[in-house]
Amino acid sequence: MGLCFSRKSTVKKRPSKRLTNQSANASGGGGSVSGSYRWSRFRSSKKEDSFAQDRALAAAILFQQQLQNGGGGAPFDRSTSLRYSNGKYKKNQALPRSSSSRSRSLTDPLLQPHQLVNKNAQELTIDDLETNHFVLVHGGGFGAWCWYKTIALLEEAGFKVTAVDLTGSGVHSCDTNSITSLSQYAKPLTDFLEKLADGEKVILVGHDFGGACISFAMELCPSKVSKAVFVAATMLTSGQSALDIFSEKMKSNDLMRQSQIFIYANGNDKPPTAIDLDKSLLKDLLFNHSPFKDIALASVSMRSIPFSPVLEKLSLSDIKYGSIRRFYIETTEDNSIPIALQRSMISQNPPERVFHLKGADHSPFFSKPQALHRILVEISTVPST
């Protein structure tokens, strides 16, 4: 999430915008045929409820219950913040296409098996990969819940998946205002990596500010990371903070400035402790191409963003962070981290390869889940050099 900062503790909220069907007038006078077509699509979409959606909603309900209880009592066991694969894939299983029942648009088509791997790896199997384990790290304000479509697609393809709730995010019980460092914020991720068996490696995937978190983890645990994937994420150089990037490049982003609500839990004469986002502006800022049901899920699940980690400058070395292969996935219709800012980070700190998600907003796990899935699988098949 891109950030621009001021000393205002609140911002004036705009009236909520009604979510309208943008295609309602597409036929220019709407006859019964177009109306019938829309109703047909509506009836079809009702069939898409699957176990993945149920799990996401259950996580949102759990989160709401924790808030209603005031976050009191014993903290969540950390295992509740991790999503593990059921491990039921078969040995030597070829990478299959997804069997997801989610309705797909023409711009996010169902992929055929040969499209999931590159030309020279069409016979590749799960066991041939350097690692089949993805670790998904959410961005500022999000939680592990935002990856529910990606989790389902990857698991259907035979991969093992872990989605981490960072400190004070998702169902993690910590008060966001009490987070004072990037180390504290990323601790669930670094704890998980440190507990991996000797020789076991994972593919780290970071979204938004999660890019800074996976960079921190790469420097701390380089032997546990095979590849790192930055999805519309902060990909910093050594000595940079997220604030450095956004302060320089986001001055003209009025939408971001208008959406920020600063929280001063230690008093107005002290620095902000966290940032909230104006819910009436979430759609335009983060989800301008995402389905309405996913926007609704986000609106009841997003939490405050801790401020201190955004200020912290990373210390990254060539021998550790620099030894890990990096890939960047651009989101071309991003209103939070615009494509120009993404490409500026890429030019300053070039990864091995850059992928483009056309038509994706800042949340491609919602707006382009199939295309994102295809790219992640392709990255997993890139052979060791």
Coordinates of C-alpha atoms in Angstrom, one line a residue:
M1 CA 0.0 0.0 0.0
G2 CA 1.5 3.3 -1.0
L3 CA 1.7 5.9 1.7
C4 CA 2.0 9.7 1.9
F5 CA 2.2 11.3 5.3
S6 CA 1.0 14.4 7.0
R7 CA 0.4 15.5 10.6
K8 CA -3.4 15.3 10.2
S9 CA -5.0 12.7 12.5
T10 CA -8.0 12.3 10.3
V11 CA -9.1 13.1 6.8
K12 CA -12.4 14.3 5.6
K13 CA -14.5 11.3 4.4
R14 CA -16.2 11.4 1.1
P15 CA -19.8 10.0 0.9
S16 CA -19.8 6.3 0.1
K17 CA -20.2 5.6 -3.6
R18 CA -23.0 3.2 -4.6
L19 CA -21.5 0.1 -6.3
T20 CA -23.2 0.0 -9.7
N21 CA -23.1 -2.4 -12.5
Q22 CA -20.8 -0.8 -15.0
S23 CA -22.3 -2.8 -17.9
A24 CA -25.9 -1.9 -17.2
N25 CA -26.1 0.5 -20.0
A26 CA -23.6 -1.2 -22.3
S27 CA -26.3 -2.2 -24.7
G28 CA -27.4 1.4 -25.2
G29 CA -31.1 1.0 -24.5
G30 CA -31.1 -2.4 -22.9
G31 CA -33.5 -4.9 -24.5
S32 CA -34.7 -8.1 -23.0
V33 CA -31.9 -10.1 -24.5
S34 CA -29.2 -8.2 -22.6
G35 CA -31.2 -8.3 -19.4
S36 CA -31.6 -12.0 -19.8
Y37 CA -27.9 -12.4 -20.4
R38 CA -27.1 -10.5 -17.2
W39 CA -29.6 -12.6 -15.2
S40 CA -28.1 -15.7 -16.6
R41 CA -24.6 -14.6 -15.5
F42 CA -26.0 -13.8 -12.1
R43 CA -27.6 -17.2 -11.7
S44 CA -24.4 -18.8 -12.8
S45 CA -22.3 -16.9 -10.4
K46 CA -24.3 -18.2 -7.4
K47 CA -22.9 -21.6 -8.1
E48 CA -19.3 -20.5 -7.5
D49 CA -19.4 -20.9 -3.7
S50 CA -16.7 -23.4 -2.8
F51 CA -14.7 -24.6 0.1
A52 CA -12.2 -21.9 -0.5
Q53 CA -14.8 -19.1 -0.1
D54 CA -16.2 -20.8 3.0
R55 CA -12.7 -20.8 4.6
A56 CA -12.2 -17.1 3.8
L57 CA -15.6 -16.2 5.3
A58 CA -14.9 -18.3 8.3
A59 CA -11.6 -16.5 8.8
A60 CA -13.4 -13.2 8.6
I61 CA -16.0 -14.3 11.2
L62 CA -13.2 -15.5 13.5
F63 CA -11.5 -12.1 13.1
Q64 CA -14.7 -10.3 13.9
Q65 CA -15.3 -12.4 17.0
Q66 CA -11.8 -11.7 18.2
L67 CA -12.4 -8.0 17.9
Q68 CA -15.8 -8.2 19.7
N69 CA -13.9 -9.9 22.5
G70 CA -11.6 -7.0 22.7
G71 CA -8.6 -9.1 21.6
G72 CA -8.5 -10.3 25.2
G73 CA -7.7 -13.6 26.7
A74 CA -4.9 -15.8 25.6
P75 CA -3.3 -14.8 22.3
F76 CA -4.0 -16.9 19.3
D77 CA -1.8 -20.0 18.9
R78 CA 0.5 -19.1 16.0
S79 CA -0.7 -22.1 14.1
T80 CA -4.1 -20.4 13.6
S81 CA -2.3 -17.8 11.6
L82 CA -0.8 -20.2 9.1
R83 CA -2.5 -22.0 6.2
Y84 CA -1.0 -25.4 5.4
S85 CA -1.5 -27.7 2.5
N86 CA -3.3 -31.0 3.1
G87 CA -0.3 -32.7 1.5
K88 CA -2.4 -35.1 -0.6
Y89 CA -0.8 -34.5 -3.9
K90 CA 0.6 -37.6 -5.6
K91 CA 4.2 -38.2 -6.2
N92 CA 5.4 -37.5 -9.8
Q93 CA 2.0 -35.7 -10.4
A94 CA 2.2 -33.5 -13.4
L95 CA 1.2 -29.9 -13.0
P96 CA -2.6 -30.0 -13.7
R97 CA -4.9 -27.2 -14.6
S98 CA -7.1 -25.8 -11.9
S99 CA -10.5 -27.4 -11.3
S100 CA -11.9 -24.3 -9.6
S101 CA -15.6 -23.6 -10.2
R102 CA -15.2 -19.8 -9.9
S103 CA -16.7 -18.0 -12.9
R104 CA -14.0 -16.6 -15.1
S105 CA -14.0 -13.6 -17.4
L106 CA -12.5 -13.5 -20.9
T107 CA -9.6 -11.4 -19.5
D108 CA -8.8 -14.0 -16.8
P109 CA -9.3 -17.3 -18.7
L110 CA -9.0 -20.9 -17.4
L111 CA -5.6 -22.1 -18.3
Q112 CA -4.9 -25.3 -20.2
P113 CA -2.3 -27.7 -18.7
H114 CA 0.4 -26.8 -21.3
Q115 CA 0.0 -23.1 -20.4
L116 CA 1.1 -23.6 -16.8
V117 CA 4.7 -24.4 -17.6
N118 CA 7.2 -23.0 -20.0
K119 CA 8.0 -24.7 -23.3
N120 CA 11.0 -26.5 -22.1
A121 CA 9.3 -27.9 -19.0
Q122 CA 6.0 -29.3 -20.2
E123 CA 6.8 -32.7 -18.7
L124 CA 7.8 -31.2 -15.3
T125 CA 6.3 -32.8 -12.2
I126 CA 5.9 -31.5 -8.7
D127 CA 8.7 -33.7 -7.5
D128 CA 11.1 -32.2 -10.1
L129 CA 10.8 -28.7 -8.7
E130 CA 13.5 -27.2 -6.4
T131 CA 10.6 -26.5 -4.0
N132 CA 6.8 -27.0 -4.2
H133 CA 6.1 -24.8 -1.1
F134 CA 4.8 -21.3 -1.5
V135 CA 4.7 -18.9 1.5
L136 CA 2.3 -16.0 0.9
V137 CA 2.8 -12.7 2.7
H138 CA 0.1 -10.1 2.7
G139 CA 0.4 -6.3 2.4
G140 CA -0.3 -3.5 4.9
G141 CA -3.8 -3.8 6.3
F142 CA -4.5 -7.2 4.7
G143 CA -4.2 -10.6 6.2
A144 CA -3.7 -14.2 5.2
W145 CA -7.4 -14.2 4.2
C146 CA -6.7 -12.2 1.1
W147 CA -5.0 -15.1 -0.5
Y148 CA -7.9 -17.5 -0.4
K149 CA -8.2 -17.9 -4.2
T150 CA -4.5 -18.3 -4.7
I151 CA -4.3 -20.9 -1.9
A152 CA -7.1 -22.9 -3.5
L153 CA -5.6 -22.7 -7.0
L154 CA -2.1 -23.7 -5.9
E155 CA -3.3 -26.5 -3.7
E156 CA -5.5 -27.9 -6.5
A157 CA -2.3 -27.9 -8.7
G158 CA -0.5 -30.0 -6.0
F159 CA 1.6 -27.3 -4.3
K160 CA 2.0 -26.8 -0.6
V161 CA 0.9 -23.3 0.6
T162 CA 1.4 -21.4 3.8
A163 CA -0.3 -17.9 4.2
V164 CA 1.1 -16.0 7.1
D165 CA -0.7 -13.4 9.3
L166 CA 1.9 -10.8 10.2
T167 CA 1.9 -9.4 13.7
G168 CA -1.4 -7.4 14.3
S169 CA -2.9 -8.6 11.0
G170 CA -5.7 -10.9 10.1
V171 CA -6.6 -13.1 13.2
H172 CA -3.3 -12.2 15.0
S173 CA -4.3 -10.8 18.4
C174 CA -1.6 -8.1 18.8
D175 CA -2.7 -4.4 19.0
T176 CA -1.4 -2.8 15.8
N177 CA -0.5 0.4 17.7
S178 CA 2.0 -1.5 19.9
I179 CA 4.2 -2.6 16.9
T180 CA 7.5 -0.7 17.1
S181 CA 9.7 -2.4 14.5
L182 CA 9.8 -4.3 11.3
S183 CA 11.3 -7.2 13.1
Q184 CA 8.3 -7.4 15.4
Y185 CA 5.9 -7.0 12.5
A186 CA 7.5 -9.8 10.4
K187 CA 8.1 -12.1 13.4
P188 CA 5.4 -14.7 12.4
L189 CA 7.2 -15.0 9.0
T190 CA 10.7 -15.3 10.3
D191 CA 9.7 -17.7 13.1
F192 CA 8.1 -19.9 10.4
L193 CA 11.2 -19.9 8.2
E194 CA 13.6 -20.6 11.1
K195 CA 11.6 -23.7 12.0
L196 CA 11.8 -25.2 8.6
A197 CA 13.8 -28.4 8.4
D198 CA 17.5 -28.3 7.3
G199 CA 17.7 -28.1 3.5
E200 CA 14.0 -27.2 3.1
K201 CA 13.3 -24.1 1.0
V202 CA 10.3 -22.1 0.0
I203 CA 9.2 -19.5 -2.6
L204 CA 8.4 -16.3 -0.8
V205 CA 5.6 -14.2 -2.3
G206 CA 5.1 -10.6 -0.9
H207 CA 2.3 -8.2 -1.8
D208 CA 2.4 -4.4 -1.1
F209 CA 4.3 -3.7 2.1
G210 CA 4.8 -7.4 2.3
G211 CA 7.6 -6.9 -0.1
A212 CA 9.7 -5.1 2.6
C213 CA 8.8 -8.0 5.0
I214 CA 10.0 -10.7 2.7
S215 CA 13.2 -8.7 2.0
F216 CA 13.8 -8.6 5.7
A217 CA 13.3 -12.3 5.9
M218 CA 15.5 -13.0 2.9
E219 CA 18.4 -11.2 4.7
L220 CA 17.7 -13.1 8.0
C221 CA 17.1 -16.6 6.5
P222 CA 18.7 -16.8 3.1
S223 CA 19.3 -20.5 3.2
K224 CA 15.5 -21.1 3.5
V225 CA 14.4 -19.1 0.5
S226 CA 14.6 -20.5 -3.1
K227 CA 13.0 -17.6 -4.9
A228 CA 11.2 -14.3 -4.0
V229 CA 8.3 -12.9 -5.8
F230 CA 7.2 -9.3 -5.4
V231 CA 3.6 -8.7 -6.3
A232 CA 2.8 -4.9 -6.7
A233 CA 5.2 -4.7 -3.8
T234 CA 7.8 -2.5 -2.1
M235 CA 11.1 -3.9 -3.4
L236 CA 13.7 -1.7 -1.6
T237 CA 17.4 -1.3 -1.9
S238 CA 19.7 -1.4 1.2
G239 CA 19.3 1.8 3.3
Q240 CA 15.8 2.5 2.0
S241 CA 12.5 2.5 3.9
A242 CA 9.0 2.3 2.4
L243 CA 8.5 5.9 3.5
D244 CA 11.5 6.9 1.3
I245 CA 9.9 5.4 -1.7
F246 CA 6.4 6.7 -1.2
S247 CA 7.4 10.2 0.0
E248 CA 9.3 10.8 -3.2
K249 CA 7.0 9.3 -5.7
M250 CA 3.5 9.6 -4.3
K251 CA 3.1 13.3 -3.8
S252 CA 0.6 13.6 -6.6
N253 CA -1.5 10.6 -5.5
D254 CA -4.5 12.5 -4.1
L255 CA -6.5 9.3 -3.7
M256 CA -4.0 7.9 -1.3
R257 CA -3.7 11.1 0.8
Q258 CA -7.5 11.4 1.0
S259 CA -7.9 7.7 2.1
Q260 CA -5.4 7.8 5.0
I261 CA -6.5 8.3 8.6
F262 CA -3.6 8.5 11.1
I263 CA -3.9 7.1 14.5
Y264 CA -2.0 8.7 17.4
A265 CA -2.4 6.2 20.3
N266 CA 0.5 7.8 22.2
G267 CA -0.9 11.3 21.9
N268 CA -1.2 13.9 19.1
D269 CA 2.2 15.3 20.1
K270 CA 3.9 12.0 19.3
P271 CA 4.4 10.3 15.9
P272 CA 1.5 8.2 14.5
T273 CA 1.3 4.7 15.7
A274 CA -0.9 3.3 12.9
I275 CA -2.8 4.2 9.7
D276 CA -6.4 3.3 8.8
L277 CA -7.9 3.6 5.4
D278 CA -11.2 5.3 4.7
K279 CA -13.6 2.4 3.8
S280 CA -15.5 4.6 1.4
L281 CA -12.4 4.9 -0.7
L282 CA -11.2 1.3 -0.6
K283 CA -12.7 0.3 -3.9
D284 CA -11.1 3.0 -5.9
L285 CA -7.8 2.7 -4.1
L286 CA -7.2 -1.0 -3.8
F287 CA -10.0 -2.9 -5.6
N288 CA -10.9 -0.9 -8.8
H289 CA -11.2 -4.1 -10.9
S290 CA -12.0 -6.6 -8.1
P291 CA -15.4 -8.5 -7.6
F292 CA -17.8 -6.9 -5.3
K293 CA -17.9 -9.9 -3.0
D294 CA -14.1 -9.7 -2.4
I295 CA -14.4 -5.9 -1.7
A296 CA -17.1 -6.8 0.9
L297 CA -14.8 -9.4 2.5
A298 CA -11.9 -6.9 2.6
S299 CA -14.1 -4.2 4.1
V300 CA -14.9 -6.3 7.2
S301 CA -11.4 -7.9 7.5
M302 CA -8.8 -5.2 6.9
R303 CA -7.0 -3.8 10.0
S304 CA -4.8 -0.8 10.7
I305 CA -1.3 -0.6 9.3
P306 CA 1.5 -0.2 11.8
F307 CA 3.4 3.0 11.3
S308 CA 6.9 2.2 12.7
P309 CA 7.8 -0.6 10.2
V310 CA 7.1 1.8 7.3
L311 CA 9.8 4.2 8.7
E312 CA 12.5 1.5 9.1
K313 CA 15.4 1.4 6.7
L314 CA 16.4 -2.0 5.5
S315 CA 19.9 -3.3 5.7
L316 CA 20.4 -5.8 2.8
S317 CA 23.6 -7.5 1.8
D318 CA 24.7 -9.0 -1.5
I319 CA 25.8 -12.2 0.2
K320 CA 22.4 -12.9 1.8
Y321 CA 19.5 -11.0 0.2
G322 CA 21.4 -10.6 -3.0
S323 CA 22.0 -14.4 -3.3
I324 CA 18.2 -15.1 -3.7
R325 CA 16.6 -15.0 -7.2
R326 CA 13.9 -12.2 -7.4
F327 CA 10.9 -11.8 -9.7
Y328 CA 8.5 -8.9 -9.9
I329 CA 4.8 -9.0 -11.0
E330 CA 3.5 -5.6 -12.2
T331 CA -0.1 -4.6 -11.8
T332 CA -0.9 -2.3 -14.7
E333 CA -4.2 -0.7 -13.3
D334 CA -2.9 -0.1 -9.8
N335 CA -4.2 3.0 -8.0
S336 CA -2.2 2.4 -4.8
I337 CA 1.3 1.7 -6.1
P338 CA 1.0 3.1 -9.7
I339 CA 2.9 1.3 -12.5
A340 CA 5.3 4.2 -12.8
L341 CA 6.4 3.7 -9.1
Q342 CA 6.6 -0.1 -9.6
R343 CA 8.9 0.4 -12.6
S344 CA 11.0 2.9 -10.7
M345 CA 11.7 0.3 -8.0
I346 CA 12.5 -2.3 -10.6
S347 CA 15.0 0.0 -12.4
Q348 CA 16.7 0.8 -9.1
N349 CA 16.9 -2.8 -8.0
P350 CA 16.5 -5.0 -11.1
P351 CA 15.1 -8.5 -10.5
E352 CA 15.8 -11.6 -12.6
R353 CA 12.6 -11.2 -14.5
V354 CA 9.5 -8.9 -14.6
F355 CA 6.0 -10.2 -15.4
H356 CA 3.0 -8.1 -16.3
L357 CA -0.6 -8.5 -15.1
K358 CA -2.7 -6.5 -17.6
G359 CA -5.9 -5.2 -16.2
A360 CA -5.0 -6.0 -12.6
D361 CA -5.6 -3.6 -9.8
H362 CA -3.6 -3.4 -6.6
S363 CA -5.1 -6.7 -5.5
P364 CA -4.5 -9.2 -8.3
F365 CA -5.4 -12.2 -6.0
F366 CA -8.9 -10.8 -6.3
S367 CA -9.0 -9.2 -9.7
K368 CA -6.8 -11.6 -11.7
P369 CA -6.4 -14.8 -9.7
Q370 CA -6.0 -17.2 -12.6
A371 CA -3.4 -15.0 -14.3
L372 CA -1.5 -14.5 -11.0
H373 CA -1.7 -18.3 -10.5
R374 CA -0.2 -19.0 -13.9
I375 CA 2.7 -16.6 -13.3
L376 CA 3.5 -18.1 -9.8
V377 CA 3.5 -21.6 -11.3
E378 CA 5.8 -20.5 -14.1
I379 CA 8.2 -18.9 -11.6
S380 CA 8.3 -22.2 -9.7
T381 CA 9.4 -24.0 -12.8
V382 CA 12.3 -21.6 -13.6
P383 CA 15.3 -24.0 -13.3
S384 CA 18.3 -23.3 -11.1
T385 CA 21.1 -21.5 -12.8

